[in-house]
Amino acid sequence: MATGRTHRPATRSRGIPEATVARLPLYLRALTALSERSVPTVSSEELAAAAGVNSAKLRKDFSYLGSYGTRGVGYDVEYLVYQISRELGLTQDWPVVIVGIGNLGAALANYGGFASRGFRVAALIDADPGMAGKPVAGIPVQHTDELEKIIQDNGVSIGVIATPAGAAQQVCDRLVAAGVTSILNFAPTVLNVPEGVDVRKVDLSIELQILAFHEQRKAGEEAAAEAAVPAAARKESTDQGPDGDVPAVMPA
Amino acid sequence: MATGRTHRPATRSRGIPEATVARLPLYLRALTALSERSVPTVSSEELAAAAGVNSAKLRKDFSYLGSYGTRGVGYDVEYLVYQISRELGLTQDWPVVIVGIGNLGAALANYGGFASRGFRVAALIDADPGMAGKPVAGIPVQHTDELEKIIQDNGVSIGVIATPAGAAQQVCDRLVAAGVTSILNFAPTVLNVPEGVDVRKVDLSIELQILAFHEQRKAGEEAAAEAAVPAAARKESTDQGPDGDVPAVMPA
DNA sequence: CCATCTTTGTGCACGCGTTCACAAAGACAT
DNA sequence: ATGTCTTTGTGAACGCGTGCACAAAGATGG
Ligand SMILES: NC(=O)c1ccc[n+]([C@@H]2O[C@H](COP(=O)([O-])OP(=O)(O)OC[C@H]3O[C@@H](n4cnc5c(N)ncnc54)[C@H](O)[C@@H]3O)[C@@H](O)[C@H]2O)c1
Ligand SMILES: NC(=O)c1ccc[n+]([C@@H]2O[C@H](COP(=O)([O-])OP(=O)(O)OC[C@H]3O[C@@H](n4cnc5c(N)ncnc54)[C@H](O)[C@@H]3O)[C@@H](O)[C@H]2O)c1
């Protein structure tokens, strides 16, 4: 980024810590499930278990929203669903465009999870002229030429990028220029955006690599600790112990 | 060197901080691009810009791997690609199974990014008997009944879950019981796993909700700051200013 | 109205991650 | 060799997030 001295303390997140914001959808999901089972109230302990977090953390998270619980009883499920929904901005409708209707884009378009919570697929956009007009998930694909018009006509502020990596930055620039201020990026690229635009990325490849790291570590420790009972002999190759600091040959 | 000291804190992640591990794939991707352009060396500043991070952070990250740079020059691209690949465990082959070959599962199976880095789709598994044998992305889908056998025969330790949420925990349990110790979960559910099993989740819905939160905040601040030039009048309903603390009516 | 019991809300301490800033290392020219 | 210039590697400070532990709040029963 290297923009000049923004002299404020980072992002200024309306008082609610970013880590908390990231967990609110998790709580909301658990609460919605309880709501559907007509459970009237829930304790921090129970809800925390359902959401897979620490109960103290959950209580602290909720404390940022206000004092919505009742001591000795717990939290009113319906009320909390409403409060979190409102806090997350889910009480309003968010039109979303998906750009790049290939394998992934089509899967996203077909995904039912969108409509369930305030999000509505306003348009599907692709650069392939052959796709124009073809319906995917009941919505006709539109050509990239109309991107700007679509954004403006529908008041779209959230865009999803599912194009190949090479096209992502260009698509991103156009989205931002047209008025989009939040982007969910599935392409494996770093997107450069002006200040005020939020980008979140979903990167399958990175997730797998992180898993591989831990997997390798587990295998290494296992081999180092118990030099017996090798459940199923695999991973051979170099295999030079857990701390492979042998510097090989530094190519100067 | 860093082998001694058994009174280490908590989980002991092989010395490399988790946050660093999560960035290594990012660096690797940038380095691979440089490598393909035959760039011999790169400075921390350049590489950091390409990866979208702070240069000091990048140097510190690399310092956990060892002293692979040359002062006054930078880092040798090829060497660093190798070192990071090795650290992430990408020098070996990781067979992966995908369970749940619906919209998303099929897209994942077709994704080329798997094979590019050590990951290989060993099998596609689905519960629908009608899909058994049908090829997706050139690989015949196999029935869930064979899950255990597939895992064992191929020595699979990484599994991807792309089933509906309701089936995810059950599938997870079977994968774990069969020997899988790393899971990438696309279903919107919290997975319970025994210790030693890593789970990472990719949750589109959560990402969108986080974006919506910030989007709403931006709209709120904008409306509060400049009470003029309302780009496109939307968001009506209650619309009670940025800090909606009006407690409505607490349903007791 | 009082006692007891449950559960929230939060003060506090601690550890992790980020960033600054700079000494040291080495390349390169003279 | 010696000096200059570039860039690394890291000490140190700081801020954020987490989790413990407990006082206060309020429900519930007698
Ligand atoms: N498929 C997956 O499971 C998966 C997983 C992780 C990441 N990704 C990433 O998601 C992206 C899409 O993956 P995919 O498998 O759907 O690829 P794909 O090739 O099937 O689809 C890409 C689509 O984008 C369109 N497109 C290309 N340039 C465009 C442009 N400038 N504007 C608009 N549309 C454009 C193409 O016409 C095509 O329909 C890729 O970047 C991929 O790396 C995919
Ligand atoms: N499609 C998306 O873009 C998207 C995005 C985010 C999350 N998700 C999540 O990913 C999951 C899959 O989404 P989808 O759109 O592909 O759904 P889908 O209904 O198209 O596919 C689900 C597949 O799983 C199979 N299945 C069901 N139970 C199974 C079991 N016990 N064992 C093995 N296979 C089983 C079904 O036969 C089906 O083929 C869902 O949980 C969804 O919420 C999807």
XYZ file of C-alpha atoms (C1' of nucleotides) and ligand atoms in Angstrom:
652
model
C 0.000 0.000 0.000
C 2.581 2.553 1.085
C 0.078 5.333 1.238
C 1.253 8.274 3.250
C 0.879 8.471 6.989
C -2.644 7.614 7.821
C -2.242 8.748 11.298
C -5.123 6.991 12.814
C -4.825 3.802 14.848
C -5.261 1.345 12.025
C -8.715 0.611 10.727
C -11.052 2.089 13.341
C -13.554 -0.669 13.468
C -16.558 1.024 15.058
C -15.408 -0.243 18.442
C -15.887 -3.904 17.629
C -12.603 -5.827 17.290
C -12.012 -7.478 13.949
C -11.598 -10.879 15.575
C -15.020 -10.516 17.120
C -16.632 -9.513 13.837
C -15.222 -12.648 12.262
C -16.909 -14.780 14.910
C -20.323 -13.136 14.858
C -21.448 -15.116 11.793
C -20.483 -18.276 13.641
C -22.634 -17.361 16.612
C -25.435 -16.343 14.305
C -25.407 -19.696 12.617
C -25.544 -21.559 15.912
C -28.293 -19.276 17.176
C -30.326 -19.736 14.027
C -30.173 -23.484 14.521
C -31.398 -23.064 18.092
C -34.112 -20.727 16.928
C -35.367 -23.315 14.479
C -35.627 -25.788 17.304
C -37.574 -23.171 19.252
C -35.052 -23.016 22.048
C -35.917 -19.828 23.967
C -32.654 -19.094 25.800
C -29.098 -20.319 25.760
C -26.158 -19.948 28.123
C -22.769 -18.725 27.013
C -21.401 -22.144 27.789
C -23.846 -23.982 25.539
C -23.644 -21.512 22.706
C -19.868 -21.447 22.872
C -19.775 -25.220 22.570
C -22.066 -25.081 19.535
C -19.917 -22.448 17.892
C -16.678 -24.169 18.796
C -15.197 -21.354 20.859
C -14.303 -20.535 24.430
C -17.236 -19.322 26.527
C -15.310 -16.408 28.009
C -14.433 -15.293 24.525
C -18.066 -15.473 23.492
C -19.201 -13.419 26.451
C -16.561 -10.822 25.754
C -17.581 -10.720 22.126
C -21.189 -10.115 23.068
C -20.161 -7.476 25.562
C -18.971 -5.364 22.638
C -22.488 -5.398 21.272
C -24.059 -4.485 24.578
C -25.483 -6.255 27.583
C -27.950 -8.545 25.957
C -27.827 -11.410 28.432
C -29.592 -12.064 31.690
C -27.469 -13.252 34.570
C -28.520 -16.557 35.946
C -30.402 -17.361 32.755
C -28.421 -16.736 29.608
C -29.229 -15.087 26.316
C -32.587 -14.790 24.607
C -32.079 -16.600 21.318
C -34.462 -14.608 19.128
C -33.301 -11.303 20.480
C -29.672 -12.189 19.973
C -30.311 -13.372 16.420
C -31.825 -9.995 15.710
C -29.045 -8.013 17.370
C -26.251 -9.857 15.601
C -28.061 -9.705 12.278
C -28.453 -5.991 12.671
C -24.844 -5.537 13.713
C -23.646 -7.467 10.676
C -25.917 -5.496 8.411
C -27.996 -8.507 7.447
C -31.315 -6.810 8.017
C -30.857 -5.159 4.678
C -30.538 -6.623 1.237
C -27.080 -6.914 -0.301
C -27.025 -7.324 -4.067
C -23.918 -9.206 -5.157
C -22.355 -9.763 -8.555
C -20.246 -12.756 -9.457
C -17.651 -12.195 -12.140
C -16.210 -15.210 -13.927
C -18.799 -17.937 -14.407
C -16.582 -20.955 -14.886
C -16.466 -24.060 -12.740
C -16.253 -22.184 -9.495
C -18.412 -19.216 -10.445
C -21.209 -21.532 -11.543
C -20.963 -23.461 -8.276
C -21.196 -20.220 -6.344
C -24.178 -19.106 -8.394
C -25.901 -22.382 -7.587
C -25.075 -22.103 -3.925
C -28.175 -21.690 -1.832
C -26.322 -20.134 1.072
C -26.393 -16.753 -0.606
C -30.061 -16.003 -0.440
C -30.414 -17.427 3.036
C -28.986 -14.315 4.646
C -29.629 -11.015 3.015
C -27.392 -11.705 0.042
C -28.895 -11.765 -3.406
C -27.139 -12.620 -6.648
C -27.924 -9.549 -8.720
C -25.981 -10.612 -11.788
C -23.545 -13.103 -13.263
C -20.846 -11.628 -15.461
C -18.416 -13.330 -17.814
C -16.059 -12.222 -20.568
C -16.878 -15.151 -22.822
C -19.327 -13.905 -25.481
C -20.534 -17.451 -25.945
C -21.922 -17.490 -22.438
C -23.894 -14.289 -22.728
C -27.579 -14.964 -22.229
C -27.029 -18.544 -21.158
C -28.777 -19.084 -17.851
C -26.788 -20.382 -14.883
C -28.752 -21.138 -11.753
C -31.700 -19.481 -13.419
C -29.886 -16.221 -14.000
C -28.747 -15.258 -17.502
C -25.035 -14.549 -17.752
C -24.217 -11.045 -18.911
C -21.168 -9.864 -20.776
C -18.361 -7.969 -19.136
C -19.100 -4.942 -21.274
C -22.140 -4.295 -19.164
C -20.324 -4.571 -15.851
C -20.414 -0.891 -15.003
C -24.047 -0.498 -15.911
C -25.042 -3.551 -13.881
C -23.215 -2.306 -10.805
C -24.784 1.105 -10.955
C -28.301 0.045 -11.834
C -28.432 -2.432 -8.996
C -26.505 -0.422 -6.439
C -24.075 -3.282 -6.006
C -21.373 -2.757 -3.429
C -20.139 -6.340 -3.020
C -18.420 -8.219 -5.838
C -17.157 -11.769 -6.082
C -14.237 -12.496 -8.391
C -13.965 -16.034 -9.784
C -11.984 -15.354 -12.932
C -8.562 -16.759 -13.744
C -5.772 -15.103 -11.779
C -4.540 -13.147 -14.770
C -7.802 -11.275 -15.161
C -8.503 -10.677 -11.485
C -6.740 -7.347 -11.009
C -8.293 -5.901 -14.117
C -11.757 -7.056 -13.100
C -11.134 -5.720 -9.626
C -10.185 -2.305 -10.976
C -13.335 -2.125 -13.016
C -15.510 -3.196 -10.116
C -13.970 -0.600 -7.858
C -14.220 2.127 -10.470
C -17.890 1.285 -10.887
C -18.548 1.677 -7.190
C -17.925 -1.699 -5.563
C -16.270 -1.312 -2.167
C -16.108 -4.909 -0.949
C -14.577 -7.783 -2.858
C -14.418 -11.483 -2.221
C -11.568 -12.861 -4.292
C -11.228 -16.513 -5.253
C -8.414 -15.980 -7.730
C -4.929 -16.732 -6.428
C -3.596 -13.209 -6.725
C -2.876 -10.271 -4.483
C -5.325 -7.536 -5.384
C -4.322 -3.910 -5.138
C -7.188 -1.663 -4.167
C -7.507 1.942 -3.058
C -8.121 2.751 0.560
C -11.679 2.255 1.654
C -12.140 -0.925 -0.339
C -12.191 -4.201 1.568
C -10.831 -7.367 0.051
C -11.152 -10.817 1.494
C -9.645 -13.800 -0.220
C -10.501 -17.450 -0.330
C -7.520 -19.437 -1.437
C -7.833 -23.176 -1.624
C -4.211 -23.642 -2.530
C -2.970 -21.765 0.508
C -5.233 -23.716 2.830
C -3.921 -26.995 1.490
C -0.336 -25.866 1.841
C -0.913 -24.904 5.455
C -2.412 -28.320 6.098
C 0.544 -29.942 4.366
C 2.953 -28.094 6.634
C 1.296 -29.396 9.767
C 0.917 -32.801 8.238
C 4.626 -32.950 7.557
C 5.382 -31.752 11.049
C 3.165 -34.429 12.553
C 4.879 -37.089 10.461
C 8.281 -35.787 11.480
C 7.561 -35.720 15.208
C 5.920 -39.087 15.038
C 8.966 -40.551 13.353
C 11.309 -38.861 15.789
C 9.405 -39.726 18.953
C 8.282 -43.269 18.448
C 10.735 -45.032 16.220
C 8.417 -47.987 16.248
C 4.863 -48.874 15.162
C 5.001 -47.107 11.802
C 1.260 -47.261 11.125
C 1.686 -47.308 7.383
C 5.068 -46.833 5.853
C 5.039 -43.896 3.493
C 6.854 -40.560 3.019
C 10.364 -41.530 2.071
C 12.583 -39.396 -0.177
C 15.136 -37.270 1.628
C 13.391 -37.277 5.002
C 16.111 -35.622 7.013
C 14.611 -35.432 10.459
C 12.567 -32.658 11.986
C 15.104 -29.869 11.919
C 16.449 -29.964 8.428
C 19.020 -27.236 8.792
C 21.569 -28.848 6.528
C 22.289 -25.854 4.329
C 22.864 -27.912 1.210
C 24.828 -25.622 -1.019
C 24.084 -21.954 -1.047
C 23.994 -20.959 -4.687
C 25.818 -17.668 -4.573
C 20.613 -25.264 16.959
C 17.194 -24.582 18.439
C 16.823 -28.134 19.642
C 17.365 -27.839 23.386
C 15.024 -26.199 25.888
C 12.317 -28.671 26.677
C 10.389 -26.226 28.810
C 8.863 -24.660 25.750
C 5.496 -22.960 25.824
C 2.208 -24.516 24.791
C 1.816 -26.205 21.457
C 5.289 -25.840 20.035
C 4.770 -25.438 16.338
C 8.217 -26.505 15.235
C 9.473 -23.026 16.026
C 7.702 -21.372 13.126
C 4.815 -19.128 14.198
C 1.439 -20.014 12.773
C 1.036 -16.578 11.229
C 4.286 -17.086 9.366
C 3.249 -20.498 8.094
C 0.083 -18.950 6.691
C 2.161 -16.459 4.708
C 4.724 -18.862 3.316
C 2.399 -19.992 0.491
C 1.970 -16.350 -0.440
C 5.697 -15.817 -0.684
C 6.069 -19.048 -2.566
C 3.556 -17.948 -5.150
C 5.285 -14.618 -5.690
C 8.664 -16.320 -5.878
C 7.405 -18.852 -8.381
C 6.231 -16.034 -10.611
C 9.669 -14.419 -10.366
C 11.306 -17.740 -11.073
C 9.278 -18.140 -14.240
C 10.500 -14.766 -15.376
C 14.044 -15.948 -14.635
C 14.643 -13.254 -12.048
C 17.742 -14.394 -10.143
C 17.442 -12.454 -6.901
C 14.891 -10.322 -5.131
C 15.047 -7.907 -2.215
C 12.739 -8.157 0.764
C 11.166 -4.892 -0.309
C 10.286 -6.102 -3.794
C 9.067 -9.496 -2.692
C 7.021 -7.993 0.104
C 5.307 -5.688 -2.362
C 4.516 -8.625 -4.634
C 3.091 -10.616 -1.763
C 1.216 -7.666 -0.331
C 2.910 -7.597 3.045
C 5.274 -5.458 5.073
C 8.945 -5.984 4.252
C 9.993 -6.199 7.878
C 7.424 -8.901 8.418
C 8.722 -10.818 5.447
C 12.300 -10.644 6.680
C 11.261 -11.811 10.105
C 9.276 -14.637 8.565
C 12.297 -15.762 6.567
C 14.493 -15.469 9.612
C 12.514 -18.320 11.156
C 13.570 -20.521 8.271
C 17.217 -19.565 8.512
C 19.531 -16.969 7.056
C 18.884 -17.455 3.407
C 19.511 -13.912 2.229
C 22.610 -12.025 1.257
C 23.001 -8.558 2.718
C 23.318 -5.881 0.123
C 21.812 -8.173 -2.514
C 18.647 -9.893 -1.398
C 17.372 -13.444 -1.674
C 18.205 -16.011 -4.310
C 14.850 -16.791 -5.897
C 15.411 -20.430 -6.811
C 16.982 -21.256 -3.515
C 14.159 -19.650 -1.591
C 11.539 -21.459 -3.667
C 13.208 -24.681 -2.720
C 13.538 -23.856 0.953
C 9.941 -22.752 1.360
C 8.676 -25.716 -0.630
C 10.611 -28.028 1.604
C 9.426 -26.279 4.750
C 5.809 -26.559 3.640
C 6.250 -30.189 2.752
C 5.609 -29.634 -0.929
C 8.584 -31.638 -2.080
C 6.558 -34.723 -1.445
C 3.329 -35.897 -2.987
C 0.098 -35.415 -1.039
C -2.788 -37.593 -2.150
C -6.094 -35.880 -1.406
C -9.669 -37.154 -1.455
C -12.680 -34.970 -2.105
C -15.924 -36.111 -0.493
C -19.195 -34.752 -1.851
C -19.075 -34.282 -5.602
C -21.855 -31.748 -6.090
C -21.537 -28.279 -7.532
C -18.619 -27.321 -5.403
C -16.920 -30.700 -5.247
C -16.961 -30.946 -9.018
C -15.485 -27.461 -9.334
C -12.735 -28.415 -6.922
C -12.049 -31.617 -8.840
C -11.709 -29.598 -12.032
C -9.453 -27.073 -10.390
C -5.988 -27.152 -11.864
C -4.386 -25.569 -8.832
C -4.272 -28.895 -7.055
C -1.761 -30.678 -9.154
C 0.442 -27.629 -9.526
C 1.943 -28.056 -6.100
C 2.390 -31.533 -4.757
C -1.297 -32.184 -4.307
C -2.934 -34.966 -6.243
C -6.606 -35.854 -6.308
C -6.471 -39.505 -5.356
C -10.211 -40.089 -5.381
C -13.644 -38.495 -5.588
C -16.230 -39.865 -3.202
C -19.993 -39.360 -3.104
C -22.913 -40.990 -1.354
C -25.168 -40.867 -4.390
C -25.167 -44.351 -5.956
C -26.165 -42.818 -9.254
C -22.855 -41.020 -9.465
C -20.673 -44.051 -8.858
C -18.460 -44.688 -11.839
C -19.363 -41.438 -13.524
C -16.184 -39.578 -14.357
C -15.692 -36.028 -13.078
C -12.600 -34.218 -14.264
C -11.438 -37.517 -15.678
C -11.677 -39.335 -12.372
C -14.473 -41.832 -11.746
C -16.554 -41.051 -8.676
C -16.526 -43.778 -6.056
C -19.175 -44.613 -3.532
C -18.930 -43.700 0.123
C -18.879 -47.365 1.072
C -15.342 -47.553 -0.205
C -14.124 -44.528 1.696
C -12.071 -46.430 4.240
C -10.474 -48.651 1.654
C -9.584 -45.717 -0.574
C -7.961 -43.816 2.289
C -5.866 -46.749 3.347
C -4.866 -47.969 -0.081
C -3.673 -44.551 -1.134
C -2.200 -43.467 2.165
C -4.375 -40.367 2.153
C -3.880 -38.008 5.054
C -5.664 -34.930 3.699
C -9.394 -34.888 3.035
C -11.660 -32.245 1.555
C -15.309 -32.165 2.647
C -17.805 -30.662 0.198
C -20.964 -32.395 1.315
C -24.080 -30.701 2.678
C -23.658 -29.441 6.227
C -25.785 -32.194 7.683
C -23.451 -34.923 6.469
C -20.160 -33.183 7.226
C -19.580 -34.379 10.785
C -20.368 -37.943 9.878
C -18.069 -37.849 6.874
C -15.423 -36.212 9.015
C -15.637 -38.970 11.612
C -15.199 -41.619 8.975
C -12.264 -39.856 7.393
C -10.554 -39.495 10.744
C -11.248 -43.071 11.726
C -9.737 -44.190 8.430
C -6.540 -42.282 9.092
C -7.011 -38.776 7.709
C -5.377 -36.186 9.954
C -5.959 -32.981 8.004
C -9.326 -31.765 6.779
C -10.363 -28.870 4.622
C -14.039 -28.238 5.284
C -16.317 -26.335 2.908
C -19.532 -27.233 4.703
C -20.907 -24.567 7.025
C -20.562 -26.551 10.220
C -18.234 -26.738 13.166
C -16.409 -30.050 12.998
C -15.457 -31.881 16.140
C -12.239 -33.802 15.772
C -9.888 -35.574 18.164
C -6.610 -33.991 19.103
C -3.936 -34.271 16.476
C -6.320 -33.679 13.608
C -6.161 -30.298 11.877
C -9.251 -28.710 10.421
C -9.335 -25.627 8.258
C -12.575 -24.239 7.009
C -13.548 -22.227 3.982
C -16.840 -20.514 4.567
C -18.221 -18.306 1.842
C -21.156 -17.228 3.922
C -18.977 -15.997 6.760
C -16.739 -14.067 4.403
C -19.704 -12.297 2.889
C -21.102 -11.434 6.284
C -17.812 -9.931 7.355
C -17.774 -7.849 4.194
C -21.362 -6.784 4.861
C -20.417 -5.617 8.329
C -17.693 -3.329 7.012
C -19.881 -2.238 4.155
C -22.578 -1.169 6.558
C -20.045 0.613 8.710
C -18.711 2.483 5.705
C -22.234 3.501 4.706
C -22.925 4.626 8.249
C -19.813 6.750 8.589
C -20.312 8.193 5.176
C -23.860 9.181 6.047
C -22.772 10.588 9.372
C -19.828 12.550 8.019
C -21.134 14.041 4.824
C -24.877 14.460 5.117
C -24.950 15.356 1.471
C -24.280 13.699 -1.886
C -26.101 10.437 -1.177
C -24.677 8.574 -4.155
C -27.648 6.308 -4.582
C -30.402 6.300 -2.041
C -30.822 2.832 -0.627
C -30.835 1.180 2.827
C -34.100 2.306 4.277
C -36.074 0.342 6.844
C -35.307 1.349 10.404
C -32.023 3.018 9.547
C -31.261 4.396 12.944
C -27.858 5.932 12.535
C -24.491 4.304 13.056
C -24.806 3.409 16.702
C -28.192 1.844 16.925
C -28.326 1.403 20.659
C -32.056 1.894 20.919
C -32.843 -1.286 22.835
C -36.192 -1.765 21.164
C -38.061 -3.992 23.534
C -36.190 -6.615 25.439
C -38.268 -9.754 25.174
C -38.035 -11.085 28.683
C -38.045 -10.343 52.140
C -34.042 -13.076 52.426
C -30.947 -16.805 51.067
C -29.034 -19.422 47.590
C -27.648 -20.549 43.190
C -26.655 -19.695 38.372
C -24.564 -17.122 34.875
C -23.122 -12.841 33.010
C -19.794 -9.079 32.268
C -15.160 -7.692 32.784
C -10.526 -6.533 35.081
C -6.251 -8.387 34.462
C -2.296 -10.837 32.965
C -0.043 -13.050 29.378
C 1.516 -14.402 24.882
C 1.553 -13.715 19.997
C 2.116 -10.905 16.026
C 3.440 -6.572 13.989
C 6.321 -2.803 13.164
C 10.117 0.348 13.806
C 14.679 1.261 13.602
C 19.396 0.163 13.353
C 23.790 -2.373 13.735
C 26.137 -5.655 11.138
C 27.183 -8.042 6.931
C 28.557 -8.204 2.663
C 28.878 -6.476 -2.374
C 31.197 -3.413 -5.178
C 34.167 0.344 -6.652
C 38.425 2.577 -6.250
C 42.760 -2.742 1.379
C 39.664 0.522 2.410
C 35.484 3.005 2.024
C 30.828 3.398 0.598
C 26.426 1.784 -0.180
C 22.728 -1.516 -0.014
C 20.027 -4.733 2.367
C 19.536 -8.192 5.758
C 18.515 -9.935 10.414
C 16.782 -8.814 14.811
C 16.219 -6.339 19.473
C 12.720 -3.940 21.494
C 8.342 -1.705 22.024
C 3.689 -1.908 21.329
C -1.056 -3.377 20.489
C -4.350 -6.967 19.924
C -6.536 -11.190 21.208
C -7.233 -14.778 24.593
C -8.541 -16.905 28.738
C -8.702 -16.952 33.799
C -11.103 -15.875 37.646
C -14.357 -13.414 40.209
C -17.591 -9.839 41.727
C -22.057 -8.383 40.634
C -26.628 -9.192 38.862
C -30.585 -11.316 38.877
C -33.604 -15.510 39.009
C -35.693 -18.783 41.941
C -37.421 -20.920 46.152
C -38.820 -20.667 50.768
N -12.433 -24.294 -9.283
C -12.016 -24.254 -8.029
O -12.363 -25.093 -7.209
C -11.138 -23.201 -7.590
C -10.617 -23.295 -6.345
C -9.803 -22.301 -5.876
C -9.548 -21.245 -6.679
N -10.039 -21.168 -7.889
C -9.779 -19.996 -8.694
O -10.993 -19.435 -9.098
C -10.853 -18.917 -10.388
C -11.859 -19.554 -11.299
O -11.684 -20.939 -11.309
P -12.494 -21.831 -12.311
O -12.102 -23.230 -12.049
O -13.926 -21.486 -12.227
O -11.914 -21.360 -13.740
P -12.648 -21.428 -15.141
O -11.624 -21.302 -16.175
O -13.564 -22.604 -15.167
O -13.575 -20.143 -15.188
C -13.085 -18.872 -15.381
C -14.179 -18.024 -16.003
O -13.803 -16.650 -15.983
C -14.143 -16.090 -17.233
N -13.281 -14.929 -17.451
C -12.014 -14.904 -17.893
N -11.569 -13.646 -17.954
C -12.571 -12.867 -17.557
C -12.717 -11.464 -17.433
N -11.711 -10.640 -17.680
N -13.893 -10.983 -17.013
C -14.901 -11.817 -16.723
N -14.828 -13.145 -16.818
C -13.668 -13.652 -17.239
C -13.942 -17.183 -18.230
O -14.736 -16.941 -19.375
C -14.428 -18.392 -17.450
O -15.804 -18.603 -17.628
C -9.425 -19.184 -10.813
O -8.651 -18.028 -10.514
C -9.023 -20.310 -9.934
O -7.631 -20.290 -9.690
C -10.853 -22.122 -8.382
N -21.482 -24.329 -3.993
C -20.805 -23.381 -3.373
O -20.327 -22.421 -3.962
C -20.596 -23.440 -1.948
C -20.061 -22.355 -1.333
C -19.841 -22.390 0.009
C -20.143 -23.515 0.711
N -20.676 -24.554 0.104
C -20.968 -25.741 0.881
O -20.337 -26.833 0.284
C -21.148 -27.974 0.408
C -21.450 -28.523 -0.950
O -22.102 -27.569 -1.732
P -22.678 -27.943 -3.145
O -23.248 -26.724 -3.718
O -21.654 -28.661 -3.921
O -23.870 -28.961 -2.761
P -24.482 -30.111 -3.670
O -25.778 -30.475 -3.088
O -24.415 -29.717 -5.095
O -23.482 -31.321 -3.500
C -23.431 -32.105 -2.346
C -22.942 -33.488 -2.728
O -22.612 -34.214 -1.562
C -23.101 -35.536 -1.729
N -23.322 -36.110 -0.407
C -24.367 -35.935 0.421
N -24.197 -36.612 1.553
C -23.037 -37.259 1.444
C -22.324 -38.136 2.280
N -22.772 -38.478 3.494
N -21.149 -38.625 1.856
C -20.687 -38.289 0.645
N -21.306 -37.446 -0.194
C -22.480 -36.952 0.203
C -24.342 -35.406 -2.534
O -24.633 -36.614 -3.208
C -23.967 -34.290 -3.485
O -23.385 -34.800 -4.654
C -22.390 -27.541 1.151
O -22.200 -27.785 2.537
C -22.421 -26.062 0.926
O -23.042 -25.389 1.993
C -20.904 -24.550 -1.227
